[in-house]
Short mmCIF file of C-alpha atoms in Angstrom, two decimals:
data_model
loop_
_atom_site.label_atom_id
_atom_site.label_comp_id
_atom_site.label_asym_id
_atom_site.label_seq_id
_atom_site.Cartn_x
_atom_site.Cartn_y
_atom_site.Cartn_z
CA CYS A 1 108.02 95.43 93.18
CA GLY A 2 105.21 94.52 95.61
CA SER A 3 105.88 93.00 99.03
CA PHE A 4 108.12 90.00 99.58
CA SER A 5 109.15 87.96 102.61
CA ILE A 6 112.85 87.73 101.91
CA ASN A 7 113.90 85.16 104.48
CA PRO A 8 111.97 82.14 103.11
CA ALA A 9 113.08 82.90 99.58
CA HIS A 10 116.70 83.35 100.61
CA LEU A 11 116.69 80.05 102.47
CA MET A 12 115.09 78.34 99.49
CA VAL A 13 117.57 79.85 97.03
CA LYS A 14 120.49 78.93 99.29
CA PHE A 15 119.37 75.31 99.59
CA LEU A 16 118.57 74.89 95.92
CA SER A 17 121.66 76.63 94.65
CA LEU A 18 123.95 74.54 96.85
CA PHE A 19 122.15 71.31 95.93
CA LEU A 20 122.09 71.98 92.20
CA LEU A 21 125.53 73.52 91.93
CA GLY A 22 127.07 70.28 93.14
CA SER A 23 125.38 68.31 90.36
CA LEU A 24 125.99 70.84 87.58
CA LEU A 25 129.58 71.97 88.07
CA HIS A 26 130.79 69.56 85.40
CA ALA A 27 129.22 71.86 82.79
CA ALA A 28 131.85 74.59 83.34
CA PRO A 29 129.71 77.50 84.57
CA ARG A 30 130.49 81.01 83.40
CA LYS A 31 130.19 82.22 87.01
CA THR A 32 131.93 80.77 90.04
CA PRO A 33 129.60 79.10 92.58
CA ALA A 34 129.99 82.06 94.94
CA GLU A 35 129.24 84.57 92.19
CA LEU A 36 126.21 82.63 91.03
CA ASP A 37 124.85 82.28 94.56
CA ALA A 38 125.26 86.02 95.23
CA HIS A 39 123.54 86.85 91.95
CA LEU A 40 120.60 84.56 92.74
CA GLN A 41 120.17 86.13 96.17
CA LYS A 42 120.04 89.57 94.54
CA ILE A 43 117.48 88.84 91.83
CA ALA A 44 115.25 86.31 93.64
CA PRO A 45 112.74 88.77 95.17
CA ASP A 46 111.83 90.45 91.88
CA LEU A 47 111.46 87.16 90.01
CA VAL A 48 109.23 85.69 92.70
CA ASP A 49 107.16 88.88 93.01
CA ALA A 50 106.13 88.68 89.34
CA THR A 51 105.07 85.02 89.64
CA ILE A 52 101.36 84.41 90.28
CA ALA A 53 99.01 81.50 90.92
CA ILE A 54 95.94 81.06 88.72
CA PHE A 55 92.69 79.46 89.94
CA LEU A 56 90.21 78.14 87.39
CA ASN A 57 87.55 75.40 87.46
CA GLY A 58 88.75 73.91 90.74
CA GLY A 59 92.38 73.65 89.68
CA SER A 60 95.42 75.88 89.77
CA GLY A 61 98.38 76.81 87.62
CA SER A 62 100.94 79.57 87.46
CA GLY A 63 101.79 82.62 85.38
CA VAL A 64 104.09 85.62 85.18
CA ILE A 65 103.16 89.31 85.05
CA VAL A 66 104.92 91.04 82.15
CA SER A 67 103.49 94.58 82.24
CA PRO A 68 102.68 97.10 84.98
CA ASP A 69 99.00 97.02 84.02
CA GLY A 70 98.71 93.29 84.69
CA LEU A 71 99.24 91.40 81.43
CA VAL A 72 100.18 87.80 82.23
CA ILE A 73 101.82 85.07 80.17
CA THR A 74 100.84 81.52 81.06
CA ALA A 75 100.28 78.12 79.42
CA ALA A 76 97.35 77.37 77.13
CA HIS A 77 96.51 74.21 79.06
CA VAL A 78 96.06 76.36 82.21
CA THR A 79 93.51 78.85 80.83
CA SER A 80 92.12 76.39 78.22
CA LYS A 81 90.16 78.94 76.17
CA ALA A 82 89.68 82.65 75.61
CA ASN A 83 87.39 84.86 77.70
CA GLU A 84 87.42 82.63 80.77
CA LYS A 85 86.93 84.29 84.16
CA MET A 86 89.39 83.30 86.86
CA THR A 87 91.17 84.43 90.01
CA VAL A 88 94.87 85.11 90.40
CA LEU A 89 96.93 85.20 93.58
CA LEU A 90 99.79 87.69 93.76
CA SER A 91 102.96 87.30 95.81
CA ASP A 92 101.71 89.92 98.29
CA GLY A 93 98.60 87.83 99.07
CA ARG A 94 96.06 89.74 96.99
CA GLU A 95 93.45 87.71 95.13
CA LEU A 96 92.22 89.51 92.02
CA PRO A 97 89.87 88.76 89.10
CA ALA A 98 91.33 88.06 85.67
CA THR A 99 90.19 87.11 82.18
CA SER A 100 91.96 84.85 79.69
CA LEU A 101 92.89 86.36 76.34
CA GLY A 102 94.19 84.26 73.45
CA VAL A 103 95.36 80.65 73.71
CA ASP A 104 97.65 78.71 71.39
CA HIS A 105 97.36 74.96 71.96
CA THR A 106 99.88 74.29 69.19
CA THR A 107 102.68 75.81 71.27
CA ASP A 108 100.97 75.86 74.73
CA GLY A 109 101.32 79.63 75.11
CA ALA A 110 98.55 81.94 76.38
CA LEU A 111 97.84 85.40 77.75
CA LEU A 112 95.47 86.72 80.41
CA GLN A 113 94.68 90.12 81.87
CA ILE A 114 94.33 90.99 85.56
CA ASN A 115 91.14 93.02 85.99
CA ALA A 116 92.34 95.46 88.64
CA SER A 117 94.29 98.68 88.86
CA GLY A 118 98.08 98.45 88.86
CA PRO A 119 100.87 98.99 88.85
CA PHE A 120 101.91 95.37 89.36
CA PRO A 121 105.36 93.82 89.80
CA TYR A 122 106.45 92.53 86.40
CA ARG A 123 109.40 91.16 84.47
CA PRO A 124 110.64 91.84 80.93
CA TYR A 125 110.48 89.08 78.32
CA ILE A 126 112.62 88.28 75.31
CA LYS A 127 111.30 88.65 71.75
CA LYS A 128 114.06 86.77 69.96
CA LYS A 129 116.00 83.68 70.95
CA ASN A 130 118.98 84.66 73.08
CA TYR A 131 119.68 81.39 74.90
CA GLU A 132 121.71 78.28 74.15
CA VAL A 133 122.44 74.83 75.54
CA GLY A 134 124.31 75.07 78.84
CA ASP A 135 122.91 78.44 79.93
CA TRP A 136 121.78 78.80 83.54
CA VAL A 137 118.02 79.27 83.96
CA ILE A 138 115.59 79.80 86.83
CA ALA A 139 112.07 78.35 87.00
CA THR A 140 109.38 79.61 89.37
CA GLY A 141 105.76 78.67 89.89
CA HIS A 142 103.51 77.07 92.50
CA PRO A 143 104.22 73.31 92.58
CA GLY A 144 101.26 71.40 93.95
CA GLY A 145 99.33 74.67 94.15
CA PRO A 146 100.06 77.77 96.25
CA VAL A 147 100.77 77.39 99.96
CA VAL A 148 99.98 80.18 102.44
CA GLY A 149 103.18 81.86 103.57
CA ARG A 150 105.34 80.13 100.95
CA PRO A 151 106.81 82.30 98.19
CA ALA A 152 106.88 80.72 94.74
CA PRO A 153 109.74 78.18 94.93
CA PHE A 154 112.84 79.14 92.98
CA ARG A 155 114.65 76.41 90.99
CA LEU A 156 117.99 76.61 89.26
CA GLY A 157 118.97 74.54 86.24
CA ARG A 158 120.66 74.37 82.88
CA ILE A 159 119.32 74.28 79.33
CA TYR A 160 119.46 70.81 77.74
CA ALA A 161 117.71 71.66 74.45
CA ALA A 162 117.35 75.23 73.14
CA GLY A 163 114.12 74.84 71.17
CA ALA A 164 112.25 77.87 69.86
CA ASP A 165 109.00 76.70 68.25
CA SER A 166 106.77 74.88 70.76
CA GLY A 167 106.35 73.50 74.26
CA PHE A 168 105.72 70.13 72.66
CA ALA A 169 107.54 69.55 69.36
CA ASP A 170 110.50 71.90 69.83
CA PRO A 171 110.60 72.84 73.52
CA LEU A 172 113.11 74.69 75.61
CA THR A 173 114.19 71.80 77.86
CA THR A 174 115.98 72.26 81.17
CA SER A 175 117.04 70.61 84.41
CA ALA A 176 115.10 73.23 86.44
CA MET A 177 112.53 70.87 87.96
CA VAL A 178 108.84 71.75 87.57
CA ILE A 179 105.82 69.65 88.56
CA SER A 180 102.03 69.89 88.53
CA GLY A 181 100.95 73.40 89.55
CA ASP A 182 104.04 74.98 87.99
CA SER A 183 102.41 74.94 84.54
CA GLY A 184 102.33 78.46 83.10
CA GLY A 185 105.02 79.77 85.42
CA PRO A 186 108.08 81.58 84.07
CA LEU A 187 111.49 80.34 83.04
CA TYR A 188 114.02 83.15 83.48
CA ASN A 189 117.57 83.72 82.33
CA LEU A 190 120.12 85.18 84.72
CA LYS A 191 119.20 88.69 83.59
CA GLY A 192 115.71 88.09 85.00
CA GLU A 193 114.10 88.04 81.55
CA VAL A 194 111.28 85.60 80.80
CA ILE A 195 112.60 83.23 78.12
CA GLY A 196 109.98 80.49 78.42
CA ILE A 197 106.83 79.25 80.14
CA ASN A 198 106.57 75.95 82.06
CA SER A 199 104.71 73.52 79.81
CA ASN A 200 104.87 69.73 79.47
CA ILE A 201 105.72 68.52 82.98
CA SER A 202 104.52 64.92 82.81
CA GLY A 203 107.86 63.26 82.01
CA ALA A 204 110.96 62.49 84.05
CA TRP A 205 111.88 65.01 86.74
CA THR A 206 115.18 65.66 84.98
CA VAL A 207 113.46 66.62 81.70
CA ASN A 208 111.40 69.80 82.03
CA ASN A 209 109.85 71.35 78.93
CA HIS A 210 108.97 75.02 78.53
CA VAL A 211 107.20 77.04 75.83
CA PRO A 212 109.93 79.16 74.18
CA MET A 213 109.07 82.86 74.26
CA PRO A 214 109.83 83.32 70.53
CA SER A 215 106.88 81.05 69.68
CA ILE A 216 104.55 83.17 71.83
CA ILE A 217 105.86 86.41 70.33
CA GLU A 218 105.15 85.05 66.85
CA LYS A 219 101.40 85.20 67.59
CA TRP A 220 101.50 88.02 70.15
CA ASP A 221 99.03 90.39 68.50
CA ALA A 222 96.55 87.59 67.83
CA LEU A 223 96.78 86.38 71.43
CA LEU A 224 96.23 89.92 72.72
CA ALA A 225 93.13 90.07 70.52
CA GLY A 226 91.75 86.89 72.10
CA GLU A 227 92.28 84.49 69.20
CA SER A 228 92.61 80.74 69.72
CA PHE A 229 94.77 78.21 67.87
CA GLY A 230 94.66 74.41 67.82
CA GLN A 231 93.09 71.96 70.26
CA PRO A 232 94.19 70.95 73.77
CA GLN A 233 96.86 68.25 73.76
#
């Protein structure tokens, strides 16, 4: 799956897993700390490889590649509207053109297409809710915008609220901290499946809202066709 500088990611995962494990052990994890750490080290490269940065109108956000031909899921407030031209930055350093497809401002989900030949590193995504409160999750993205030589930071957390309908009214809420620049990046389960997209990140650092994948799947065909829903929030 593309190229990946393993040492920075491993150091980042090690630091974050040790830091967060100490604060989350009270929740009775299904894996021991050692098992969880080993699992994170194993899956980190593929999850980071599929995470991209998105540049549009002087700003940046994040996204996740979900098909070998370059289909990307992101947040509606990142792409704003359909048929927008933009640039994406892959984990291997390539900058490629892309075009936004549909946007759904009612849930904050959106799609875009990379306009270049693949195959690209990508991750599978869920179509039905398969998560619950207490599950471990992993958020990636580009906080503060991408930094040369820095892989997309990898953050571990737990699900606080297992919403399924919107990034706003019924979000998937976690303790996996995301900030400005992470918007549109993926939220993964421990299988490495995309279960949500980083959304409303303006609240407390301990409350991180994500668009649940089931709400994006509900309008999948319309989003692929470039349709728009609602107004920016």
